[in-house]
C-alpha positions as a Markdown table, in Angstrom:
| # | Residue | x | y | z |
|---|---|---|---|---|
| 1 | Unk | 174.6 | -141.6 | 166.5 |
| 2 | Unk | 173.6 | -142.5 | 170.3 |
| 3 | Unk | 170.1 | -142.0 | 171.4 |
| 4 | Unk | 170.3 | -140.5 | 174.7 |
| 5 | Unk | 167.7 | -140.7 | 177.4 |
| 6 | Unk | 169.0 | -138.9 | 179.9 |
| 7 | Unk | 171.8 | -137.8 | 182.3 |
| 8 | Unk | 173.4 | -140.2 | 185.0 |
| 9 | Unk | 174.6 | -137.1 | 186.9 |
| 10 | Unk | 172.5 | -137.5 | 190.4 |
| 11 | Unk | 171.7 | -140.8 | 190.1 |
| 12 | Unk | 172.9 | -142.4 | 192.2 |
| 13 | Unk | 171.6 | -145.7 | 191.5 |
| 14 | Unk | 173.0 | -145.8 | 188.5 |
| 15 | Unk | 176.8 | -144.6 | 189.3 |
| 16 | Unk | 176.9 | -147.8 | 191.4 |
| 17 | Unk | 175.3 | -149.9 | 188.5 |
| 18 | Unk | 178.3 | -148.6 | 186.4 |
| 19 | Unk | 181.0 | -148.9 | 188.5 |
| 20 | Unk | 180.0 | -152.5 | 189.6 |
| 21 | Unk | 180.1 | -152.9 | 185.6 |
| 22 | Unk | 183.2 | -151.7 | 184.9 |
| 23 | Unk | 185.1 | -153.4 | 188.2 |
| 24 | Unk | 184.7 | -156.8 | 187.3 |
| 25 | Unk | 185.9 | -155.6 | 183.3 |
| 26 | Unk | 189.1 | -153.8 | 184.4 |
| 27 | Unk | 189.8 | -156.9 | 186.7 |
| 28 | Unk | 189.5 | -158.9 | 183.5 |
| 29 | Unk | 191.3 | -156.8 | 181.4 |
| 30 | Unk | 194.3 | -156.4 | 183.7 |
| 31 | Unk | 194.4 | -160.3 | 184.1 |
| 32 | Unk | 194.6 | -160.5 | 180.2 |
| 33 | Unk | 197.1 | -158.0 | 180.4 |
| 34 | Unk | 199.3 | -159.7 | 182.8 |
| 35 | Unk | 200.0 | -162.6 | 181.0 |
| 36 | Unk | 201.8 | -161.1 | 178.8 |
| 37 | Unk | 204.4 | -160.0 | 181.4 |
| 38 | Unk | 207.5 | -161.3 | 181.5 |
| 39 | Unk | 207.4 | -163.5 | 178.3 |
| 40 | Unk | 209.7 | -162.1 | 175.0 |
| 41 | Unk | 208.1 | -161.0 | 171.9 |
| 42 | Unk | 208.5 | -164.6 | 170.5 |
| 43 | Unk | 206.7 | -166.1 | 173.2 |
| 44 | Unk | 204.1 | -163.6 | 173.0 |
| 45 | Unk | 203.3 | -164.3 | 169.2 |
| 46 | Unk | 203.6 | -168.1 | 169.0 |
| 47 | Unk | 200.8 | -169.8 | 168.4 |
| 48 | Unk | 200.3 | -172.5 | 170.4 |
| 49 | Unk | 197.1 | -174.3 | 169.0 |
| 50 | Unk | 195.8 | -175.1 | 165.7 |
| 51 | Unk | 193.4 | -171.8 | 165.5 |
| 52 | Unk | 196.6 | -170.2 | 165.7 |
| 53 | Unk | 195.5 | -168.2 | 168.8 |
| 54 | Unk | 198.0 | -166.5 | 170.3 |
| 55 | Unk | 198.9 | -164.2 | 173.5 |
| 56 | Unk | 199.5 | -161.0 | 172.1 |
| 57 | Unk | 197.2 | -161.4 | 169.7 |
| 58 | Unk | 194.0 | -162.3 | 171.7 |
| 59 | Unk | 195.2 | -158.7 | 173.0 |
| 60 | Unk | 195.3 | -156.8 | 170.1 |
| 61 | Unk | 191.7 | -158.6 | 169.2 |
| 62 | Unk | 190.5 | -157.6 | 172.1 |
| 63 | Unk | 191.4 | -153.6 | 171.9 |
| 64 | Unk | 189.8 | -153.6 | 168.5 |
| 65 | Unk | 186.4 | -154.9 | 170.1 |
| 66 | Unk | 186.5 | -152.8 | 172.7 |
| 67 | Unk | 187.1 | -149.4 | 170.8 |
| 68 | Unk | 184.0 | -151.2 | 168.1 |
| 69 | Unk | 181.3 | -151.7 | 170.3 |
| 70 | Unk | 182.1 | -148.4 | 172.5 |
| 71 | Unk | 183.1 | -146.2 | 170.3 |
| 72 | Unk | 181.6 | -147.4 | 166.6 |
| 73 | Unk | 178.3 | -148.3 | 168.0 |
| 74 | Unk | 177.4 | -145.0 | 169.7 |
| 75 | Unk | 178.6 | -142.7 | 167.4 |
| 76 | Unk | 182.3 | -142.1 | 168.2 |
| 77 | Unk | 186.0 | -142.3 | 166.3 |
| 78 | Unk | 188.3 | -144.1 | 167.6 |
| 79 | Unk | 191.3 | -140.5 | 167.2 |
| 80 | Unk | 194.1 | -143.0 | 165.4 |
| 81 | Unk | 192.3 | -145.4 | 163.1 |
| 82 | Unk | 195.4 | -146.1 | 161.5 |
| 83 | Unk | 196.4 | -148.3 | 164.5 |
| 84 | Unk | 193.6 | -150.6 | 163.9 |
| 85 | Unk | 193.0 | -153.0 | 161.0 |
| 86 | Unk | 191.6 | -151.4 | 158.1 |
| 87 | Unk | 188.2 | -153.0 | 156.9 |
| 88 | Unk | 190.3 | -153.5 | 153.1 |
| 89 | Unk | 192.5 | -155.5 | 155.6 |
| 90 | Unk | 190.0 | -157.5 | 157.5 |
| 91 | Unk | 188.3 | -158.6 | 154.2 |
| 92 | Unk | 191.5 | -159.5 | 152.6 |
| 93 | Unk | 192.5 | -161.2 | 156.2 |
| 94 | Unk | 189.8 | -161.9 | 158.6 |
| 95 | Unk | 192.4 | -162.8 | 161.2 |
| 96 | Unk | 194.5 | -159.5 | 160.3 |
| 97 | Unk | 193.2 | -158.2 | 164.4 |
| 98 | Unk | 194.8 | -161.4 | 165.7 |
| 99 | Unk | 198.3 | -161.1 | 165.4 |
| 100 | Unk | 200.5 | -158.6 | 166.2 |
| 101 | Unk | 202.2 | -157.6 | 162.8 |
| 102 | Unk | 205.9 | -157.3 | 162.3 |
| 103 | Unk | 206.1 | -153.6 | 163.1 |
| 104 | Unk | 204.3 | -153.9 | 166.4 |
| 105 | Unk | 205.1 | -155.2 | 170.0 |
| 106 | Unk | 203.9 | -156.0 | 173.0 |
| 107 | Unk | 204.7 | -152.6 | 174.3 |
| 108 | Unk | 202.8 | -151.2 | 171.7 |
| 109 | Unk | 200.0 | -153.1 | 171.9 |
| 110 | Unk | 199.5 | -153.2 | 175.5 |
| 111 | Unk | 199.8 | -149.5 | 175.2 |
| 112 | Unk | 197.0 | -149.3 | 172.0 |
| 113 | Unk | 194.7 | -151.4 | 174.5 |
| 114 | Unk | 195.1 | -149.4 | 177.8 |
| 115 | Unk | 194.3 | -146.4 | 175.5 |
| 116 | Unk | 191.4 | -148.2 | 174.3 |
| 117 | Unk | 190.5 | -148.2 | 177.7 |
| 118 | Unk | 190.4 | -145.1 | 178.6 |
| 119 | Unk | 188.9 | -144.0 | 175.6 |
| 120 | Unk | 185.8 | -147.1 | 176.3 |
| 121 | Unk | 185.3 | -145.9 | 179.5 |
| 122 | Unk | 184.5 | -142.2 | 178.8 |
| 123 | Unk | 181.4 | -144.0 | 176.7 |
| 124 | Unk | 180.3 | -145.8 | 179.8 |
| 125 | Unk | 181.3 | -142.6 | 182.1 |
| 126 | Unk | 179.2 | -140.3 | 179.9 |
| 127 | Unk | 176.2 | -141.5 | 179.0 |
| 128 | Unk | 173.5 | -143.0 | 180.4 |
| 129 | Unk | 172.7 | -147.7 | 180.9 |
| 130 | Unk | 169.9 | -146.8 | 178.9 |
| 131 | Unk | 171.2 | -145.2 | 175.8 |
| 132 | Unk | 170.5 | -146.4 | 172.3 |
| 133 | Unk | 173.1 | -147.4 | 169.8 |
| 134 | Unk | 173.7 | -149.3 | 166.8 |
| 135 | Unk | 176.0 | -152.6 | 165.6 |
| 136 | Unk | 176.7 | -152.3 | 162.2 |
| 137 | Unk | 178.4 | -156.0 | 162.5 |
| 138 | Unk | 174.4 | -157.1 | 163.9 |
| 139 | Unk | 172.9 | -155.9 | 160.8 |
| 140 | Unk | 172.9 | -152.2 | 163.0 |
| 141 | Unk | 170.6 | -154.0 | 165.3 |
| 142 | Unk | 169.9 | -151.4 | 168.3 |
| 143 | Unk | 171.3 | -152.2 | 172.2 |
| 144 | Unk | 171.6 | -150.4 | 174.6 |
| 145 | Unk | 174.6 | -149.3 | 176.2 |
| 146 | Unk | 173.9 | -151.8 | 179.7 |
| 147 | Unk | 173.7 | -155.2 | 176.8 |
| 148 | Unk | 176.6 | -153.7 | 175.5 |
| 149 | Unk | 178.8 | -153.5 | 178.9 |
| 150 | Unk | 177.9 | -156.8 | 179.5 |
| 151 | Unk | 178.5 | -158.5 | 176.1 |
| 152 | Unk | 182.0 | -156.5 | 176.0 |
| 153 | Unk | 182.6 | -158.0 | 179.7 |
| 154 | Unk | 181.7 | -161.8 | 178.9 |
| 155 | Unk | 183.8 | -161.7 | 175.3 |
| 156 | Unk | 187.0 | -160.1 | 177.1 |
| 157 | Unk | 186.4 | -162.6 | 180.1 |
| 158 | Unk | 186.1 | -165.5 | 177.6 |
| 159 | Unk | 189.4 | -164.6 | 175.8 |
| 160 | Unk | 191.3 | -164.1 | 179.1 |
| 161 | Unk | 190.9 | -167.6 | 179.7 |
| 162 | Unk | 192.1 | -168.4 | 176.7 |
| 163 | Unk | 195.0 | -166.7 | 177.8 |
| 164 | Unk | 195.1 | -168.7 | 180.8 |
| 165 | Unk | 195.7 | -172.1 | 179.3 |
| 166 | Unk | 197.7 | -170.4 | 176.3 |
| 167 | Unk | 200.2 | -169.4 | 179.3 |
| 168 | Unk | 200.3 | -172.6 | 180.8 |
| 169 | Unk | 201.3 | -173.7 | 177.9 |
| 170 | Unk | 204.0 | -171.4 | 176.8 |
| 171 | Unk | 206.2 | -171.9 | 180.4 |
| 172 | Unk | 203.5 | -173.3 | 183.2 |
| 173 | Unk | 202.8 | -170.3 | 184.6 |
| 174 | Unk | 198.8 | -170.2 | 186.2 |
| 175 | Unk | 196.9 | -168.3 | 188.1 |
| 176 | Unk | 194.5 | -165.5 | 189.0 |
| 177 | Unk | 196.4 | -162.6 | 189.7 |
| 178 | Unk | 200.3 | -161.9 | 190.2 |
| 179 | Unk | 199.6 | -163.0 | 193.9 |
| 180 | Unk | 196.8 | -165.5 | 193.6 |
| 181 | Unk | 197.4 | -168.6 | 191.2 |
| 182 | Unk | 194.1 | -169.9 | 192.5 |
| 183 | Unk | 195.7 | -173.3 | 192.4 |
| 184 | Unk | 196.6 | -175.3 | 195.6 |
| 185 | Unk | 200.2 | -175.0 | 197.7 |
| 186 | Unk | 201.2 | -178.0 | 196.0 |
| 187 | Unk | 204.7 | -179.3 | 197.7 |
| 188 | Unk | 207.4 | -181.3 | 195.3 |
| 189 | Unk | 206.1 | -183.8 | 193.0 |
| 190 | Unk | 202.3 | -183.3 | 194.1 |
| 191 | Unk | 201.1 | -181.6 | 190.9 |
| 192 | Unk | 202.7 | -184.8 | 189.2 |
| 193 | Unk | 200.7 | -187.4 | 191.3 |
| 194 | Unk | 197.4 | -185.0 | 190.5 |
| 195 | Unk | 198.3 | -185.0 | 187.0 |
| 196 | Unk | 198.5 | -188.6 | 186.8 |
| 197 | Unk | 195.6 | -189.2 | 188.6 |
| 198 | Unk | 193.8 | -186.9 | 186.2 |
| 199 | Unk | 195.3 | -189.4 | 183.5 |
| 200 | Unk | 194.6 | -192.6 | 185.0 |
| 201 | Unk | 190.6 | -191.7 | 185.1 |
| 202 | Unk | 190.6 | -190.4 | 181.5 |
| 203 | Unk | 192.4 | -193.5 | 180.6 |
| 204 | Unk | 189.6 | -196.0 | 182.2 |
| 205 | Unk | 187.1 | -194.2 | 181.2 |
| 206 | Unk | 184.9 | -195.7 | 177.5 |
| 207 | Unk | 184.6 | -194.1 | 174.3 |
C-alpha cells in the first residue's frame, strides 16, 4: 500500500506543482493519441521497423504502463484487469502489451487508454508529491509519487516520438499538433532539395 504523508488540500504550492506535471503529460498523451487518427486498422498495426514497433501498439503499451506505475505501485486495481495482458501472457509473450490483438481496435484501445487516464490521474489528484510507493518490476524499490510522474512523463514522451517517425513513415504525415507540424512552410519541391541536401552531406561524409 501507499505511504501517505499528508494532504495536498490547501496547499497551494503544491496544486500548481501537480498541474504543471500533469499539462505537459496530457499534451503528450494527446499527441500520441493523434497519430492514430485517420489511419485504418491496418495502418495502425503494421510494423514498420525491425523491433516490430507499431502505432497502436506503442498505445496499448503505453496504457498498460500508465495504469502500472499509478495504480500497481500505490496500492490500487486497475477495475477491468481482464483488458490488460495477463502476467501468464507476458511471460509466455513479453511483447503480448505491444500489439493490439485480433479482437481489439483502435477504438478500443484508444478508449482502454483515455480510461487509463482518468483512472492515473485520480492517483496524482489524490494524494500527496511526496507519497511512498512501491515497484514490484524494481525489485519493489520505494519512489515517491513526484519520481513517479516524472518517469511516467519522459517514457510516454519517449514513445510518442516513436510515433512520430512511425507516422512519417506510414503516409508522411509530421508534426506537433493537428495545427502545428513544427516543420517549415515548405512550397513545391523544397522538402525534395532539403532532403537531398541532407543526402549529399551524409554521402561525403567518412566512415
Amino acid at each position: 500500500m501507499a505511504q501517505t504523508t499528508g494532504s495536498t488540500t490547501g496547499n497551494p504550492d503544491e496544486l500548481e506543482q501537480k498541474q504543471v506535471l500533469k499539462q505537459y503529460l496530457n499534451e503528450t498523451r494527446e499527441a500520441l493519441v493523434w497519430k492514430l487518427e485517420g489511419l485504418t486498422e491496418k495502418q495502425a498495426r503494421w510494423p514498420l521497423v525491425p523491433s516490430g514497433n507499431n502505432l497502436l501498439g506503442l498505445v496499448k503499451h503505453c496504457a498498460s504502463t500508465e495504469i502500472g506505475y499509478f495504480g500497481t505501485c500505490f496500492g490500487r486495481d486497475w477495475p477491468t484487469p481482464e483488458e490488460l495482458p495477463s502476467d501468464q501472457a507476458l511471460e509466455a509473450d513479453p511483447q503480448a502489451d505491444w500489439y493490439a490483438t485480433a479482437d481489439e481496435s483502435i477504438a478500443s484501445v484508444v478508449g482502454l487508454y483515455r480510461r487509463a487516464w482518468a483512472f492515473c490521474d485520480e492517483t496524482i489528484d489524490t494524494l500527496p508529491l511526496d507519497t511512498v510507493g512501491h515497484v514490484p518490476w524494481w525489485g519493489n524499490r520505494e519512489v515517491t509519487l513526484f519520481r513517479i510522474i516524472t518517469h511516467v512523463a519522459n517514457d510516454i514522451t519517449r514513445h510518442a516520438g516513436h510515433a512520430d517517425i512511425l507516422r512519417e513513415l506510414t503516409d508522411r504525415s509530421v508534426g506537433l499538433r493537428p495545427d502545428n507540424t513544427n516543420m517549415p512552410d515548405w512550397q513545391a519541391g523544397e522538402a525534395a532539395v532539403y532532403l537531398d541536401k541532407l543526402k549529399n552531406l551524409a554521402e561525403r561524409a567518412r566512415d
